[in-house]
Amino acid sequence: MEQEAAAAVVVVGAGPSGLAASACLKTFSIPHVVLEREDCFASLWKKYAYDRLHLHLRKRFCELPHMHFPPDYPEYVPKDQLLRYFDDYVARFGIEPAYGRSVESAVYDEGDGRWRVGARDVGSGEAVEYRCRFLVVATGESSDAFIPEVEGIEGFGGKVIHSTRYKNGKEFENSRVLVVGSGNSGMEIALDLANHGARTSIVVRSPVHVLSRGIANLGLALLKYFSLGTVDSLLVLLSKLVYGDMSKYGLRRPSEGPFLMKTKYGKYPFIDLGTCQKIKSGEIQVLPALKRIEGDVAEFEDGKSYPFDAIVFCTGFKRSTHKWLKGDDYLLNEDGIAKPSFPNHWKGEKGLYCVGLSRRGFYGAASDAQNVADDIKSQL
């Protein structure tokens, strides 16, 4: 095993959370290394995001620490400009991740009071060890694409992909496409498919809140002045006024409010960019839970069946932190999300921290990164 020189801090992950952590550490001149298993920073956005992606929240809620978006950027930043912002951010702070380093273990050594972080060079296969006083987990909430098990899926003759492999709907024109998953990616991909002439259906298993961009951002602003319950009640009222009763189209509204559900379960409201109109017009068909696949036919929980040419799974992500982070019973749960309550969710024990793992988006990651850097500086 190659022995690396000890560093004060090891940051795992070079997505937006890792970049934010590195920038904050650099402002204090704290030596650190950033480990990234991919061959670039912000890989989810650079390599695995669909073409029409825009940030759903206004840009002021999505800035990384110590650098604003350019004033000429639109309020809702598109993918290409977001990538340019990341590029400029990395250049401005001189962030130089060690790419192709997949972390396989992290164990706290009680003897010398340091973390031993074992990584593997994905190119050469060589094992590398880092020793650090502080360990920052910044692997992101969207680290490992998840596709659920579906009976008969192996016999489906059409194309089956996860949303991370979807770019646009051009290749699906006139095809019968099933989108599985009704989060924001699923709803927007369904819209993109319909706009490209695909005969689109989407599986919606659970009740979902529907908000426009304007309503969602109004809610964020009002949270500074009113209770979460009051804001949720207003958002539900506005949603009813704008969209009417969507249950007759297959979209049921949850009993709990949109921001409460985000806080309690990490379930984001659906930010509508035109999908609802396509559903109302019949261009997008809403279907219940998928039961099984037989050949090119999908059977659903209501007993109905339909043939499809392609299936896009927009079923989210899992996190694998629990597989390599050893001895932590305090900071992260089995799913890799912070266990302590806000606002102290970012700090663990024995020099362990996390950034961007509290389901609070870019804004939360930026705050976490600054808190972590401040705390580490106070101990040096």
Coordinates of C-alpha atoms in Angstrom, one line a residue:
M1 CA 0.0 0.0 0.0
E2 CA 1.3 3.4 -0.9
Q3 CA 1.5 5.7 2.1
E4 CA 0.4 9.2 1.6
A5 CA 1.7 12.1 3.7
A6 CA -0.7 13.2 6.4
A7 CA -3.0 16.1 5.8
A8 CA -4.9 18.2 8.3
V9 CA -8.2 17.5 6.5
V10 CA -9.5 15.0 4.0
V11 CA -12.7 15.9 2.1
V12 CA -14.5 13.0 0.4
G13 CA -16.3 14.2 -2.7
A14 CA -15.8 17.0 -5.3
G15 CA -19.4 17.7 -6.0
P16 CA -20.8 21.1 -5.0
S17 CA -20.6 20.2 -1.3
G18 CA -16.9 19.2 -1.6
L19 CA -16.1 22.3 -3.6
A20 CA -17.8 24.5 -1.0
A21 CA -15.9 22.7 1.8
S22 CA -12.6 23.1 0.0
A23 CA -13.1 26.8 -0.7
C24 CA -14.0 27.6 2.9
L25 CA -10.9 25.7 4.1
K26 CA -8.8 27.6 1.6
T27 CA -10.0 30.9 2.9
F28 CA -8.3 29.9 6.2
S29 CA -5.2 28.4 4.5
I30 CA -6.0 25.1 6.0
P31 CA -4.1 22.3 4.2
H32 CA -6.4 19.6 2.9
V33 CA -6.9 17.0 0.1
V34 CA -10.2 16.4 -1.8
L35 CA -10.8 12.8 -3.0
E36 CA -13.1 12.3 -5.9
R37 CA -13.9 8.9 -7.5
E38 CA -14.9 10.4 -10.9
D39 CA -12.5 12.0 -13.4
C40 CA -14.0 15.5 -12.9
F41 CA -15.6 17.7 -10.2
A42 CA -19.3 18.1 -10.1
S43 CA -19.7 14.9 -12.1
L44 CA -23.4 14.5 -11.5
W45 CA -24.0 17.9 -13.2
K46 CA -21.3 17.5 -15.8
K47 CA -21.9 13.9 -16.9
Y48 CA -25.2 12.7 -15.6
A49 CA -27.7 15.5 -15.9
Y50 CA -30.3 15.9 -18.6
D51 CA -30.0 18.8 -21.1
R52 CA -32.9 21.0 -20.1
L53 CA -32.1 21.0 -16.4
H54 CA -32.4 24.3 -14.6
L55 CA -32.1 25.1 -10.9
H56 CA -35.7 25.2 -9.5
L57 CA -34.8 27.8 -6.9
R58 CA -33.7 31.4 -7.4
K59 CA -30.0 31.7 -7.8
R60 CA -29.5 33.5 -4.5
F61 CA -30.5 30.3 -2.8
C62 CA -28.0 28.2 -4.8
E63 CA -24.7 30.1 -4.5
L64 CA -21.6 28.4 -3.1
P65 CA -19.7 30.2 -0.3
H66 CA -17.7 33.4 -1.1
M67 CA -18.8 33.7 -4.7
H68 CA -22.0 35.0 -6.2
F69 CA -23.5 34.0 -9.5
P70 CA -22.7 36.6 -12.2
P71 CA -25.4 39.4 -12.3
D72 CA -26.3 38.6 -15.9
Y73 CA -27.3 35.0 -15.1
P74 CA -31.0 34.4 -15.1
E75 CA -32.9 33.9 -11.8
Y76 CA -33.2 30.2 -12.6
V77 CA -29.8 29.1 -13.7
P78 CA -29.6 26.6 -16.6
K79 CA -27.3 23.7 -16.6
D80 CA -24.6 25.1 -19.0
Q81 CA -24.3 28.3 -16.9
L82 CA -24.2 26.4 -13.7
L83 CA -21.3 24.3 -15.0
R84 CA -19.5 27.6 -16.0
Y85 CA -20.0 28.8 -12.5
F86 CA -18.5 25.6 -11.1
D87 CA -15.5 26.0 -13.4
D88 CA -15.0 29.6 -12.3
Y89 CA -15.4 28.6 -8.7
V90 CA -12.7 25.9 -8.9
A91 CA -10.4 28.3 -10.7
R92 CA -10.9 31.1 -8.3
F93 CA -10.1 29.1 -5.2
G94 CA -7.5 26.9 -6.8
I95 CA -9.3 23.7 -5.9
E96 CA -7.3 20.6 -7.1
P97 CA -9.1 17.4 -6.3
A98 CA -7.3 14.0 -6.5
Y99 CA -9.4 12.4 -9.2
G100 CA -10.0 8.6 -9.6
R101 CA -9.7 8.0 -5.9
S102 CA -12.6 5.8 -4.6
V103 CA -12.7 5.7 -0.8
E104 CA -13.1 2.2 0.5
S105 CA -12.6 2.7 4.2
A106 CA -12.3 5.4 6.9
V107 CA -11.4 4.3 10.4
Y108 CA -10.5 6.5 13.4
D109 CA -7.2 5.4 15.0
E110 CA -7.5 6.0 18.7
G111 CA -3.7 5.6 19.1
D112 CA -2.7 8.7 17.2
G113 CA -6.0 10.5 17.1
R114 CA -6.2 10.5 13.3
W115 CA -8.5 9.1 10.6
R116 CA -7.0 6.5 8.3
V117 CA -8.8 6.8 5.0
G118 CA -8.2 4.0 2.5
A119 CA -8.8 4.8 -1.2
R120 CA -8.2 3.0 -4.4
D121 CA -6.9 4.5 -7.6
V122 CA -9.6 3.5 -10.1
G123 CA -7.1 3.7 -12.9
S124 CA -4.2 1.6 -11.6
G125 CA -6.1 -0.3 -8.9
E126 CA -3.4 0.8 -6.4
A127 CA -4.4 1.2 -2.8
V128 CA -3.7 4.5 -1.2
E129 CA -3.9 5.6 2.5
Y130 CA -4.4 9.1 3.8
R131 CA -4.1 10.1 7.5
C132 CA -5.9 13.2 8.7
R133 CA -7.0 14.8 11.9
F134 CA -10.3 15.9 10.4
L135 CA -12.6 14.0 7.9
V136 CA -15.3 15.8 5.9
V137 CA -17.9 13.6 4.2
A138 CA -19.2 15.6 1.2
T139 CA -20.3 12.8 -1.1
G140 CA -23.7 14.4 -1.7
E141 CA -27.2 13.1 -1.5
S142 CA -27.2 11.9 -5.1
S143 CA -24.2 9.6 -5.1
D144 CA -25.3 6.2 -6.3
A145 CA -28.1 5.8 -8.9
F146 CA -30.9 3.5 -7.7
I147 CA -33.1 1.3 -9.8
P148 CA -35.6 -0.8 -7.8
E149 CA -36.2 -4.5 -8.5
V150 CA -39.2 -5.1 -10.9
E151 CA -40.5 -8.5 -11.7
G152 CA -39.8 -9.4 -15.3
I153 CA -37.6 -6.3 -16.1
E154 CA -34.8 -8.6 -17.3
G155 CA -37.0 -9.8 -20.1
F156 CA -38.0 -6.3 -21.4
G157 CA -36.8 -5.9 -24.9
G158 CA -36.8 -2.1 -25.1
K159 CA -34.4 0.4 -23.6
V160 CA -34.1 0.6 -19.8
I161 CA -32.1 3.5 -18.3
H162 CA -31.8 5.5 -15.1
S163 CA -32.4 9.2 -15.3
T164 CA -28.6 9.8 -15.0
R165 CA -28.3 8.3 -18.5
Y166 CA -31.1 10.4 -20.0
K167 CA -30.1 13.5 -22.0
N168 CA -33.1 14.5 -24.0
G169 CA -36.2 13.1 -25.8
K170 CA -35.0 13.2 -29.4
E171 CA -34.3 9.5 -29.7
F172 CA -37.7 8.7 -28.2
E173 CA -39.9 10.5 -30.7
N174 CA -43.1 8.4 -31.4
S175 CA -42.0 5.8 -28.9
R176 CA -44.1 4.6 -26.0
V177 CA -42.1 5.6 -22.9
L178 CA -42.8 4.8 -19.3
V179 CA -41.2 7.1 -16.7
V180 CA -41.0 5.5 -13.2
G181 CA -40.8 8.0 -10.4
S182 CA -42.6 11.3 -9.8
G183 CA -40.0 13.5 -8.2
N184 CA -38.8 16.6 -10.0
S185 CA -36.5 14.7 -12.4
G186 CA -39.3 12.3 -13.3
M187 CA -41.8 15.0 -13.9
E188 CA -39.4 17.1 -16.0
I189 CA -38.2 14.2 -18.0
A190 CA -41.8 13.2 -18.7
L191 CA -42.4 16.8 -19.9
D192 CA -39.3 16.7 -22.1
L193 CA -40.4 13.4 -23.6
A194 CA -43.8 14.7 -24.4
N195 CA -42.3 17.8 -26.0
H196 CA -40.2 15.6 -28.3
G197 CA -43.2 13.6 -29.4
A198 CA -43.0 10.5 -27.2
R199 CA -46.2 8.9 -26.0
T200 CA -45.4 9.4 -22.4
S201 CA -46.7 7.8 -19.2
I202 CA -45.5 8.3 -15.7
V203 CA -45.8 6.2 -12.6
V204 CA -47.0 8.2 -9.5
R205 CA -47.3 5.9 -6.5
S206 CA -47.6 8.4 -3.7
P207 CA -49.4 11.7 -3.1
V208 CA -47.4 14.6 -4.2
H209 CA -47.5 18.4 -3.8
V210 CA -47.5 20.5 -6.9
L211 CA -46.0 24.0 -6.7
S212 CA -45.0 26.5 -9.4
R213 CA -41.5 28.0 -9.2
G214 CA -43.0 31.3 -8.0
I215 CA -45.0 29.6 -5.2
A216 CA -42.0 27.6 -4.0
N217 CA -39.7 30.6 -3.9
L218 CA -42.4 32.7 -2.1
G219 CA -42.6 30.0 0.5
L220 CA -38.8 30.0 1.0
A221 CA -39.0 33.8 1.5
L222 CA -41.9 33.6 3.9
L223 CA -40.2 31.1 6.1
K224 CA -38.0 33.9 7.5
Y225 CA -41.1 35.6 9.0
F226 CA -43.7 32.9 9.6
S227 CA -43.9 29.4 11.0
L228 CA -43.5 26.4 8.7
G229 CA -47.2 25.4 9.3
T230 CA -48.5 28.8 8.3
V231 CA -46.3 28.8 5.2
D232 CA -47.4 25.3 4.2
S233 CA -51.1 26.2 4.6
L234 CA -50.6 29.2 2.3
L235 CA -48.7 27.1 -0.3
V236 CA -51.4 24.4 -0.4
L237 CA -54.1 27.1 -0.9
L238 CA -52.1 28.7 -3.7
S239 CA -51.6 25.4 -5.3
K240 CA -55.3 24.7 -5.3
L241 CA -56.0 28.0 -6.8
V242 CA -53.4 27.6 -9.6
Y243 CA -53.9 23.9 -10.4
G244 CA -57.3 23.0 -9.2
D245 CA -58.1 19.4 -8.3
M246 CA -55.4 17.2 -9.8
S247 CA -56.6 14.0 -8.2
K248 CA -58.9 13.4 -11.1
Y249 CA -55.8 13.2 -13.2
G250 CA -54.0 10.8 -10.8
L251 CA -52.1 13.3 -8.7
R252 CA -53.3 13.2 -5.1
R253 CA -52.3 15.9 -2.6
P254 CA -50.6 14.7 0.7
S255 CA -52.2 15.4 4.1
E256 CA -49.0 17.0 5.4
G257 CA -47.6 20.2 4.0
P258 CA -44.9 20.5 1.3
F259 CA -42.1 22.0 3.5
L260 CA -43.0 19.7 6.5
M261 CA -42.6 16.7 4.2
K262 CA -39.3 18.0 3.0
T263 CA -38.1 18.4 6.5
K264 CA -39.4 15.2 7.9
Y265 CA -38.9 12.8 5.0
G266 CA -36.6 14.5 2.6
K267 CA -39.5 14.4 0.0
Y268 CA -39.4 17.5 -2.2
P269 CA -42.6 19.1 -3.7
F270 CA -42.9 18.8 -7.4
I271 CA -42.0 22.1 -9.1
D272 CA -44.2 22.3 -12.2
L273 CA -42.6 23.6 -15.4
G274 CA -45.5 22.6 -17.7
T275 CA -46.0 18.9 -16.8
C276 CA -49.4 19.5 -15.3
Q277 CA -50.8 21.1 -18.4
K278 CA -49.6 18.1 -20.4
I279 CA -51.3 15.8 -17.9
K280 CA -54.5 17.7 -18.1
S281 CA -54.4 17.6 -21.9
G282 CA -53.8 13.8 -22.0
E283 CA -50.3 14.1 -23.5
I284 CA -48.9 12.6 -20.4
Q285 CA -50.7 9.6 -18.8
V286 CA -50.5 9.1 -15.0
L287 CA -50.4 5.5 -13.9
P288 CA -50.3 3.8 -10.4
A289 CA -47.5 1.7 -9.1
L290 CA -45.7 -0.6 -11.5
K291 CA -46.4 -4.3 -10.6
R292 CA -44.5 -6.4 -13.2
I293 CA -43.1 -6.5 -16.7
E294 CA -43.9 -9.3 -19.2
G295 CA -42.2 -8.9 -22.6
D296 CA -42.9 -5.3 -23.6
V297 CA -46.1 -5.0 -21.5
A298 CA -46.1 -3.4 -18.1
E299 CA -48.8 -4.3 -15.6
F300 CA -49.8 -1.8 -12.9
E301 CA -51.4 -2.1 -9.4
D302 CA -54.8 -1.3 -10.7
G303 CA -54.7 -4.4 -13.0
K304 CA -54.3 -2.5 -16.2
S305 CA -51.5 -3.2 -18.7
Y306 CA -49.9 -1.2 -21.4
P307 CA -47.0 -1.9 -23.9
F308 CA -43.9 0.3 -23.9
D309 CA -40.8 0.7 -26.0
A310 CA -38.6 2.2 -23.3
I311 CA -38.5 2.7 -19.5
V312 CA -36.8 5.6 -17.7
F313 CA -36.3 5.0 -14.0
C314 CA -36.3 8.4 -12.1
T315 CA -36.1 6.6 -8.8
G316 CA -33.4 8.6 -7.1
F317 CA -30.2 7.6 -5.4
K318 CA -28.8 5.7 -2.5
R319 CA -25.7 6.6 -0.6
S320 CA -22.9 4.1 0.2
T321 CA -21.2 6.0 3.0
H322 CA -22.1 3.3 5.5
K323 CA -20.1 0.8 3.6
W324 CA -16.8 2.6 4.1
L325 CA -17.2 4.9 7.1
K326 CA -16.5 2.7 10.2
G327 CA -17.2 3.4 13.8
D328 CA -19.6 6.3 13.4
D329 CA -22.8 5.8 15.3
Y330 CA -23.6 9.5 15.7
L331 CA -23.4 11.6 12.6
L332 CA -24.8 9.7 9.6
N333 CA -27.7 7.2 9.4
E334 CA -27.7 4.0 7.4
D335 CA -28.8 5.9 4.3
G336 CA -26.0 8.4 4.6
I337 CA -28.1 11.3 5.8
A338 CA -27.2 13.4 8.9
K339 CA -28.8 12.1 12.1
P340 CA -28.4 15.1 14.4
S341 CA -31.1 17.8 14.2
F342 CA -30.6 21.1 12.4
P343 CA -28.7 23.3 13.0
N344 CA -26.1 21.0 14.6
H345 CA -26.3 18.3 11.9
W346 CA -22.9 18.9 10.4
K347 CA -20.6 18.0 13.3
G348 CA -19.9 14.5 14.5
E349 CA -17.3 13.1 16.9
K350 CA -13.5 12.7 16.7
G351 CA -13.1 15.3 14.0
L352 CA -15.8 13.9 11.7
Y353 CA -18.0 16.3 9.7
C354 CA -20.5 16.2 6.9
V355 CA -21.5 18.8 4.3
G356 CA -24.6 18.8 2.2
L357 CA -26.2 15.7 3.7
S358 CA -29.2 17.4 5.5
R359 CA -31.6 17.6 2.5
R360 CA -31.2 21.4 2.4
G361 CA -29.8 21.8 -1.1
F362 CA -27.0 24.2 -2.2
Y363 CA -28.0 26.7 0.5
G364 CA -27.6 24.1 3.2
A365 CA -24.3 22.8 1.8
A366 CA -22.9 26.3 1.7
S367 CA -23.8 26.9 5.3
D368 CA -22.5 23.5 6.4
A369 CA -19.1 24.1 4.6
Q370 CA -18.6 27.4 6.4
N371 CA -19.5 26.0 9.8
V372 CA -17.1 23.1 9.3
A373 CA -14.2 25.3 8.2
D374 CA -14.9 27.7 11.2
D375 CA -14.9 24.7 13.6
I376 CA -11.7 23.2 12.2
K377 CA -9.9 26.5 12.3
S378 CA -10.9 27.0 16.0
Q379 CA -9.0 23.7 16.7
L380 CA -5.8 24.4 14.9

